[in-house]
Amino acid sequence: MGVSKLVLSTLFLATLVVTSNANFNDEFDITFGDGRARILNNGEDLTLSLDKYSGSGFRSKNEYLFGKIDMQIKLVPGNSAGSVTTYYLSSMGSAHDEIDFEFLGNVTGQPYTLHTNVFAQGKGNREQQFHLWFDPTEDFHTYSILWNPQRIVFSVDGIPIREFKNMESKGVSFPKDQPMRVYSSLWNADDWATQGGRVKADWSKAPFTASFKAYKAEACVWAWGTSSCGSVSSPTSTSDWLNQELDSASLERMNWVQKNYMIYNYCADVQRFPQGLPTECSQSS
Ligand SMILES: *[C@@H]1O[C@H](CO)[C@@H](O)[C@H](O)[C@H]1NC(C)=O
């Protein structure tokens, strides 16, 4: 689908921007945490912390309707049991759309669980979980969401781990009508997060800190009354991502991840769906 057709078919007003390593001061607002979320180095870095009393979070000032967003994150090191670091896109309102990355902490030496989900029109229940092929607390790694009208792709260091295709033609809702913001938070979920809630947070090790840097968004920014998504504001920018699909090399890498690192797939959970697996599971999703 070409850009002009996209604009005609969805009738949204937006403008295309390309930001390289955006400044956290310009792009984000702190949403909670009373000083526990800190923007550092003139907006280049951001840290979230969690203690017994509160977690912290931030969200993008812009709302996007489609985009390719990258964030580098270094997760809480050591004993991160009970903590959850989130990084997701979400719209507002009741029948909301959401595209989630959640990192569930663990005791020292045990792997984080990377939890993913997709909500469309308020309906989620599409969990896929992974372990990572590296220690995500030792260094920054890039976590990306590609969201275009045909597909949603979750990637880690450029390696796709999950694809959710637009299957509206088969009656499956797809997030494409509601603008979303980027959100991130670090909070206490020790009632369920680690090993099913059996392992609690060790507050003697608090505060727990996760670090963020190098936010990039190539996106259609929702802005009432301004230009449309097809009008490229920067002459050097391209909107290839709007039509991007996974080539065979990427599919192969995704299969490698899913084969070796996937620990839960709702599409394989027949006990959970006795009436039959969700429609989108009949093709790779
Ligand atoms: C924590 O470690 C256990 C044992 O290795 C593993 O089964 C689990 O998936 C890990 N993640 C969480 C969030 O519990």
mmCIF file of C-alpha atoms and ligand atoms in Angstrom:
data_model
loop_
_atom_site.group_PDB
_atom_site.id
_atom_site.type_symbol
_atom_site.label_atom_id
_atom_site.label_comp_id
_atom_site.label_asym_id
_atom_site.label_seq_id
_atom_site.Cartn_x
_atom_site.Cartn_y
_atom_site.Cartn_z
ATOM 1 C CA MET A 1 0.000 0.000 0.000
ATOM 2 C CA GLY A 2 1.520 3.347 -1.025
ATOM 3 C CA VAL A 3 1.670 6.275 1.294
ATOM 4 C CA SER A 4 -0.903 8.325 -0.601
ATOM 5 C CA LYS A 5 -3.370 5.466 -0.587
ATOM 6 C CA LEU A 6 -2.753 5.007 3.095
ATOM 7 C CA VAL A 7 -3.609 8.627 3.765
ATOM 8 C CA LEU A 8 -6.782 8.370 1.699
ATOM 9 C CA SER A 9 -7.891 5.158 3.293
ATOM 10 C CA THR A 10 -7.426 6.146 6.886
ATOM 11 C CA LEU A 11 -8.079 9.892 6.755
ATOM 12 C CA PHE A 12 -5.796 10.812 9.569
ATOM 13 C CA LEU A 13 -3.867 13.990 9.981
ATOM 14 C CA ALA A 14 -0.307 13.537 10.869
ATOM 15 C CA THR A 15 3.158 14.521 9.913
ATOM 16 C CA LEU A 16 6.137 12.339 9.262
ATOM 17 C CA VAL A 17 9.167 12.936 11.404
ATOM 18 C CA VAL A 18 12.509 11.316 11.644
ATOM 19 C CA THR A 19 14.355 11.779 14.867
ATOM 20 C CA SER A 20 17.773 10.421 15.493
ATOM 21 C CA ASN A 21 18.626 9.837 19.111
ATOM 22 C CA ALA A 22 15.954 12.157 20.387
ATOM 23 C CA ASN A 23 16.395 14.228 23.493
ATOM 24 C CA PHE A 24 14.441 12.835 26.446
ATOM 25 C CA ASN A 25 13.580 16.353 27.590
ATOM 26 C CA ASP A 26 11.971 17.127 24.241
ATOM 27 C CA GLU A 27 10.197 13.842 23.673
ATOM 28 C CA PHE A 28 8.992 12.636 27.059
ATOM 29 C CA ASP A 29 7.128 13.652 30.193
ATOM 30 C CA ILE A 30 7.700 11.964 33.522
ATOM 31 C CA THR A 31 4.370 10.475 34.556
ATOM 32 C CA PHE A 32 4.965 9.271 38.099
ATOM 33 C CA GLY A 33 7.576 8.444 40.717
ATOM 34 C CA ASP A 34 8.244 11.719 42.493
ATOM 35 C CA GLY A 35 11.902 12.165 41.530
ATOM 36 C CA ARG A 36 12.536 8.470 40.915
ATOM 37 C CA ALA A 37 12.522 9.083 37.149
ATOM 38 C CA ARG A 38 15.502 11.205 36.152
ATOM 39 C CA ILE A 39 16.562 12.704 32.857
ATOM 40 C CA LEU A 40 20.358 13.044 32.793
ATOM 41 C CA ASN A 41 23.180 14.351 30.571
ATOM 42 C CA ASN A 42 21.155 17.125 28.958
ATOM 43 C CA GLY A 43 18.437 14.736 27.901
ATOM 44 C CA GLU A 44 20.612 11.954 26.544
ATOM 45 C CA ASP A 45 19.891 9.456 29.282
ATOM 46 C CA LEU A 46 16.998 8.572 31.489
ATOM 47 C CA THR A 47 16.838 6.356 34.546
ATOM 48 C CA LEU A 48 13.838 4.898 36.325
ATOM 49 C CA SER A 49 14.018 3.633 39.851
ATOM 50 C CA LEU A 50 11.881 1.558 42.143
ATOM 51 C CA ASP A 51 11.873 1.263 45.904
ATOM 52 C CA LYS A 52 9.464 -0.051 48.489
ATOM 53 C CA TYR A 53 7.300 3.037 48.208
ATOM 54 C CA SER A 54 7.011 3.673 44.486
ATOM 55 C CA GLY A 55 8.152 2.912 40.990
ATOM 56 C CA SER A 56 8.413 5.512 38.242
ATOM 57 C CA GLY A 57 7.549 6.092 34.627
ATOM 58 C CA PHE A 58 7.471 8.338 31.585
ATOM 59 C CA ARG A 59 5.567 8.720 28.358
ATOM 60 C CA SER A 60 6.051 10.380 25.010
ATOM 61 C CA LYS A 61 4.677 13.853 24.460
ATOM 62 C CA ASN A 62 3.709 12.830 20.921
ATOM 63 C CA GLU A 63 1.011 10.460 19.892
ATOM 64 C CA TYR A 64 1.849 8.299 16.894
ATOM 65 C CA LEU A 65 -0.221 6.541 14.284
ATOM 66 C CA PHE A 66 2.278 4.028 12.960
ATOM 67 C CA GLY A 67 5.979 4.207 13.506
ATOM 68 C CA LYS A 68 9.235 2.478 13.993
ATOM 69 C CA ILE A 69 10.576 3.119 17.447
ATOM 70 C CA ASP A 70 13.826 2.046 19.027
ATOM 71 C CA MET A 71 14.955 2.341 22.613
ATOM 72 C CA GLN A 72 18.148 1.150 24.225
ATOM 73 C CA ILE A 73 17.512 -0.265 27.672
ATOM 74 C CA LYS A 74 19.742 -1.677 30.384
ATOM 75 C CA LEU A 75 17.654 -3.585 32.878
ATOM 76 C CA VAL A 76 17.851 -3.735 36.681
ATOM 77 C CA PRO A 77 20.946 -5.802 37.537
ATOM 78 C CA GLY A 78 21.436 -8.350 40.293
ATOM 79 C CA ASN A 79 18.373 -9.474 42.166
ATOM 80 C CA SER A 80 15.565 -7.874 40.151
ATOM 81 C CA ALA A 81 12.914 -10.308 41.382
ATOM 82 C CA GLY A 82 9.464 -8.774 41.592
ATOM 83 C CA SER A 83 10.273 -5.840 39.330
ATOM 84 C CA VAL A 84 8.714 -5.249 35.952
ATOM 85 C CA THR A 85 10.176 -2.847 33.401
ATOM 86 C CA THR A 86 7.698 -1.939 30.683
ATOM 87 C CA TYR A 87 8.134 -0.336 27.289
ATOM 88 C CA TYR A 88 5.002 -0.155 25.191
ATOM 89 C CA LEU A 89 2.687 1.746 22.918
ATOM 90 C CA SER A 90 -0.852 2.398 24.081
ATOM 91 C CA SER A 91 -3.886 4.389 23.051
ATOM 92 C CA MET A 92 -6.341 5.912 25.504
ATOM 93 C CA GLY A 93 -9.891 4.887 26.326
ATOM 94 C CA SER A 94 -11.672 1.624 26.924
ATOM 95 C CA ALA A 95 -11.376 -0.303 23.638
ATOM 96 C CA HIS A 96 -7.715 0.489 23.539
ATOM 97 C CA ASP A 97 -4.851 -0.737 21.391
ATOM 98 C CA GLU A 98 -1.525 -1.679 22.932
ATOM 99 C CA ILE A 99 1.792 -3.182 21.841
ATOM 100 C CA ASP A 100 3.817 -4.413 24.813
ATOM 101 C CA PHE A 101 7.308 -5.263 25.825
ATOM 102 C CA GLU A 102 7.542 -6.179 29.531
ATOM 103 C CA PHE A 103 10.680 -7.389 31.232
ATOM 104 C CA LEU A 104 9.997 -9.526 34.277
ATOM 105 C CA GLY A 105 12.886 -9.519 36.738
ATOM 106 C CA ASN A 106 14.405 -12.551 38.392
ATOM 107 C CA VAL A 107 16.753 -13.560 41.178
ATOM 108 C CA THR A 108 20.481 -13.124 40.529
ATOM 109 C CA GLY A 109 21.735 -15.512 37.882
ATOM 110 C CA GLN A 110 18.277 -16.486 36.592
ATOM 111 C CA PRO A 111 16.993 -15.139 33.293
ATOM 112 C CA TYR A 112 14.640 -12.255 32.783
ATOM 113 C CA THR A 113 11.440 -13.103 30.979
ATOM 114 C CA LEU A 114 10.566 -10.876 28.045
ATOM 115 C CA HIS A 115 6.796 -10.787 27.845
ATOM 116 C CA THR A 116 5.025 -9.469 24.722
ATOM 117 C CA ASN A 117 1.380 -8.832 23.957
ATOM 118 C CA VAL A 118 -0.815 -7.108 21.378
ATOM 119 C CA PHE A 119 -4.186 -5.558 22.195
ATOM 120 C CA ALA A 120 -6.593 -4.437 19.500
ATOM 121 C CA GLN A 121 -9.914 -2.792 20.341
ATOM 122 C CA GLY A 122 -9.448 -3.724 24.007
ATOM 123 C CA LYS A 123 -8.755 -7.392 23.335
ATOM 124 C CA GLY A 124 -5.377 -8.822 24.334
ATOM 125 C CA ASN A 125 -4.696 -12.382 25.516
ATOM 126 C CA ARG A 126 -1.969 -12.727 22.912
ATOM 127 C CA GLU A 127 1.023 -13.363 25.134
ATOM 128 C CA GLN A 128 4.311 -14.666 23.869
ATOM 129 C CA GLN A 129 7.264 -14.898 26.248
ATOM 130 C CA PHE A 130 10.946 -15.304 25.663
ATOM 131 C CA HIS A 131 14.247 -15.646 27.450
ATOM 132 C CA LEU A 132 17.072 -13.605 25.941
ATOM 133 C CA TRP A 133 20.283 -14.861 24.388
ATOM 134 C CA PHE A 134 22.327 -12.379 26.431
ATOM 135 C CA ASP A 135 22.330 -10.851 29.894
ATOM 136 C CA PRO A 136 20.142 -7.729 29.477
ATOM 137 C CA THR A 137 21.523 -6.156 32.667
ATOM 138 C CA GLU A 138 25.151 -6.039 31.589
ATOM 139 C CA ASP A 139 24.765 -3.606 28.752
ATOM 140 C CA PHE A 140 22.297 -1.589 26.721
ATOM 141 C CA HIS A 141 20.349 -3.470 24.040
ATOM 142 C CA THR A 142 17.967 -2.113 21.433
ATOM 143 C CA TYR A 143 14.292 -3.013 21.696
ATOM 144 C CA SER A 144 12.206 -2.014 18.693
ATOM 145 C CA ILE A 145 8.607 -1.913 17.637
ATOM 146 C CA LEU A 146 7.743 -1.643 13.967
ATOM 147 C CA TRP A 147 4.075 -0.724 13.584
ATOM 148 C CA ASN A 148 2.743 -0.204 10.117
ATOM 149 C CA PRO A 149 -0.660 -0.900 8.548
ATOM 150 C CA GLN A 150 0.287 -4.460 7.584
ATOM 151 C CA ARG A 151 2.145 -5.746 10.600
ATOM 152 C CA ILE A 152 3.661 -5.281 14.030
ATOM 153 C CA VAL A 153 7.188 -6.591 14.510
ATOM 154 C CA PHE A 154 8.973 -6.825 17.861
ATOM 155 C CA SER A 155 12.770 -6.869 17.546
ATOM 156 C CA VAL A 156 15.713 -7.194 19.886
ATOM 157 C CA ASP A 157 19.039 -5.844 18.605
ATOM 158 C CA GLY A 158 17.562 -5.865 15.112
ATOM 159 C CA ILE A 159 16.522 -9.510 15.343
ATOM 160 C CA PRO A 160 12.764 -9.940 14.948
ATOM 161 C CA ILE A 161 11.284 -12.089 17.704
ATOM 162 C CA ARG A 162 7.578 -11.758 16.938
ATOM 163 C CA GLU A 163 5.352 -10.674 14.099
ATOM 164 C CA PHE A 164 1.645 -9.893 14.389
ATOM 165 C CA LYS A 165 0.139 -9.509 10.955
ATOM 166 C CA ASN A 166 -2.873 -7.508 9.965
ATOM 167 C CA MET A 167 -5.527 -10.198 9.504
ATOM 168 C CA GLU A 168 -8.546 -7.940 9.393
ATOM 169 C CA SER A 169 -9.621 -9.766 6.244
ATOM 170 C CA LYS A 170 -10.132 -12.822 8.506
ATOM 171 C CA GLY A 171 -12.031 -10.800 11.096
ATOM 172 C CA VAL A 172 -9.159 -10.154 13.532
ATOM 173 C CA SER A 173 -8.921 -6.538 14.750
ATOM 174 C CA PHE A 174 -5.654 -4.778 14.128
ATOM 175 C CA PRO A 175 -4.432 -1.566 15.795
ATOM 176 C CA LYS A 176 -4.645 1.056 13.102
ATOM 177 C CA ASP A 177 -7.268 3.647 13.985
ATOM 178 C CA GLN A 178 -6.145 4.919 17.379
ATOM 179 C CA PRO A 179 -3.009 6.979 17.936
ATOM 180 C CA MET A 180 -0.715 5.671 20.635
ATOM 181 C CA ARG A 181 1.919 7.080 22.951
ATOM 182 C CA VAL A 182 5.140 5.377 23.998
ATOM 183 C CA TYR A 183 5.158 4.537 27.692
ATOM 184 C CA SER A 184 7.758 3.119 29.997
ATOM 185 C CA SER A 185 7.754 2.266 33.662
ATOM 186 C CA LEU A 186 9.494 0.351 36.400
ATOM 187 C CA TRP A 187 7.207 -0.994 39.077
ATOM 188 C CA ASN A 188 6.674 -3.638 41.706
ATOM 189 C CA ALA A 189 4.683 -6.677 40.617
ATOM 190 C CA ASP A 190 6.048 -9.191 43.081
ATOM 191 C CA ASP A 191 2.603 -10.679 43.543
ATOM 192 C CA TRP A 192 2.936 -12.350 40.086
ATOM 193 C CA ALA A 193 6.026 -11.398 38.118
ATOM 194 C CA THR A 194 8.833 -13.671 39.199
ATOM 195 C CA GLN A 195 8.424 -17.427 39.022
ATOM 196 C CA GLY A 196 4.687 -16.942 39.260
ATOM 197 C CA GLY A 197 4.850 -14.673 42.343
ATOM 198 C CA ARG A 198 6.718 -17.163 44.512
ATOM 199 C CA VAL A 199 9.809 -14.924 44.642
ATOM 200 C CA LYS A 200 9.352 -11.471 46.177
ATOM 201 C CA ALA A 201 11.343 -8.282 45.805
ATOM 202 C CA ASP A 202 14.274 -7.924 48.175
ATOM 203 C CA TRP A 203 13.819 -4.331 49.349
ATOM 204 C CA SER A 204 17.154 -4.371 51.168
ATOM 205 C CA LYS A 205 18.682 -4.070 47.658
ATOM 206 C CA ALA A 206 16.516 -1.072 46.660
ATOM 207 C CA PRO A 207 16.495 1.268 44.861
ATOM 208 C CA PHE A 208 16.380 -0.783 41.671
ATOM 209 C CA THR A 209 17.350 1.146 38.563
ATOM 210 C CA ALA A 210 16.822 0.652 34.823
ATOM 211 C CA SER A 211 18.496 2.926 32.258
ATOM 212 C CA PHE A 212 17.324 4.193 28.888
ATOM 213 C CA LYS A 213 19.072 5.941 26.028
ATOM 214 C CA ALA A 214 19.141 6.483 22.253
ATOM 215 C CA TYR A 215 15.404 6.796 21.645
ATOM 216 C CA LYS A 216 14.600 6.932 17.944
ATOM 217 C CA ALA A 217 11.244 7.340 16.302
ATOM 218 C CA GLU A 218 10.462 7.315 12.634
ATOM 219 C CA ALA A 219 6.778 7.827 12.891
ATOM 220 C CA CYS A 220 3.613 9.518 11.855
ATOM 221 C CA VAL A 221 2.969 12.030 14.574
ATOM 222 C CA TRP A 222 -0.662 12.671 15.254
ATOM 223 C CA ALA A 223 -1.255 16.388 15.135
ATOM 224 C CA TRP A 224 -4.658 17.897 14.623
ATOM 225 C CA GLY A 225 -4.880 20.262 11.717
ATOM 226 C CA THR A 226 -1.403 19.819 10.315
ATOM 227 C CA SER A 227 -0.055 18.021 7.280
ATOM 228 C CA SER A 228 -0.668 14.389 6.438
ATOM 229 C CA CYS A 229 1.572 11.424 7.008
ATOM 230 C CA GLY A 230 2.841 11.392 3.458
ATOM 231 C CA SER A 231 4.411 14.819 3.606
ATOM 232 C CA VAL A 232 7.960 14.189 4.518
ATOM 233 C CA SER A 233 9.302 17.084 6.542
ATOM 234 C CA SER A 234 12.897 16.116 6.214
ATOM 235 C CA PRO A 235 14.248 15.702 2.684
ATOM 236 C CA THR A 236 16.609 12.923 3.674
ATOM 237 C CA SER A 237 14.041 10.828 5.458
ATOM 238 C CA THR A 238 12.305 7.891 3.878
ATOM 239 C CA SER A 239 9.148 6.149 4.901
ATOM 240 C CA ASP A 240 10.249 2.662 3.910
ATOM 241 C CA TRP A 241 9.201 1.406 7.303
ATOM 242 C CA LEU A 242 5.560 2.077 6.423
ATOM 243 C CA ASN A 243 5.667 -0.831 3.977
ATOM 244 C CA GLN A 244 8.407 -2.853 5.599
ATOM 245 C CA GLU A 245 8.030 -6.603 5.765
ATOM 246 C CA LEU A 246 10.292 -9.397 6.952
ATOM 247 C CA ASP A 247 12.597 -10.746 4.282
ATOM 248 C CA SER A 248 13.618 -14.395 4.291
ATOM 249 C CA ALA A 249 16.794 -13.771 6.301
ATOM 250 C CA SER A 250 14.768 -11.966 8.980
ATOM 251 C CA LEU A 251 12.190 -14.743 9.051
ATOM 252 C CA GLU A 252 14.950 -17.254 9.526
ATOM 253 C CA ARG A 253 16.346 -15.322 12.464
ATOM 254 C CA MET A 254 12.886 -15.006 13.977
ATOM 255 C CA ASN A 255 12.432 -18.758 13.679
ATOM 256 C CA TRP A 256 15.753 -19.257 15.421
ATOM 257 C CA VAL A 257 14.621 -17.103 18.356
ATOM 258 C CA GLN A 258 11.203 -18.723 18.568
ATOM 259 C CA LYS A 259 12.655 -22.196 18.410
ATOM 260 C CA ASN A 260 15.357 -21.622 21.007
ATOM 261 C CA TYR A 261 14.147 -18.843 23.309
ATOM 262 C CA MET A 262 10.362 -18.777 23.302
ATOM 263 C CA ILE A 263 9.019 -20.046 26.619
ATOM 264 C CA TYR A 264 5.310 -19.357 26.155
ATOM 265 C CA ASN A 265 3.116 -18.987 23.080
ATOM 266 C CA TYR A 266 -0.624 -18.437 23.398
ATOM 267 C CA CYS A 267 -0.981 -19.925 19.933
ATOM 268 C CA ALA A 268 0.291 -23.237 21.279
ATOM 269 C CA ASP A 269 -1.842 -23.192 24.442
ATOM 270 C CA VAL A 270 -4.720 -25.448 23.438
ATOM 271 C CA GLN A 271 -5.825 -25.936 27.050
ATOM 272 C CA ARG A 272 -6.397 -22.240 27.400
ATOM 273 C CA PHE A 273 -8.569 -22.056 24.305
ATOM 274 C CA PRO A 274 -10.770 -25.150 24.428
ATOM 275 C CA GLN A 275 -13.080 -23.681 21.775
ATOM 276 C CA GLY A 276 -10.143 -23.442 19.384
ATOM 277 C CA LEU A 277 -7.096 -21.256 19.031
ATOM 278 C CA PRO A 278 -7.583 -17.591 18.121
ATOM 279 C CA THR A 279 -8.002 -17.012 14.373
ATOM 280 C CA GLU A 280 -4.658 -15.264 13.935
ATOM 281 C CA CYS A 281 -2.904 -18.412 15.196
ATOM 282 C CA SER A 282 -3.779 -20.301 12.047
ATOM 283 C CA GLN A 283 -1.016 -18.379 10.310
ATOM 284 C CA SER A 284 2.265 -17.369 11.864
ATOM 285 C CA SER A 285 1.451 -14.366 14.011
HETATM 286 C C1 LIG B 1 13.225 -16.881 36.338
HETATM 287 O O1 LIG B 1 14.023 -18.032 36.392
HETATM 288 C C2 LIG B 1 13.299 -19.250 36.285
HETATM 289 C C3 LIG B 1 14.288 -20.386 36.517
HETATM 290 O O2 LIG B 1 15.337 -20.329 35.583
HETATM 291 C C4 LIG B 1 12.626 -19.320 34.944
HETATM 292 O O3 LIG B 1 11.846 -20.484 34.860
HETATM 293 C C5 LIG B 1 11.726 -18.089 34.759
HETATM 294 O O4 LIG B 1 11.191 -18.087 33.439
HETATM 295 C C6 LIG B 1 12.527 -16.822 34.978
HETATM 296 N N1 LIG B 1 11.739 -15.609 34.832
HETATM 297 C C7 LIG B 1 10.755 -15.226 35.637
HETATM 298 C C8 LIG B 1 10.149 -13.907 35.353
HETATM 299 O O5 LIG B 1 10.334 -15.865 36.559
#
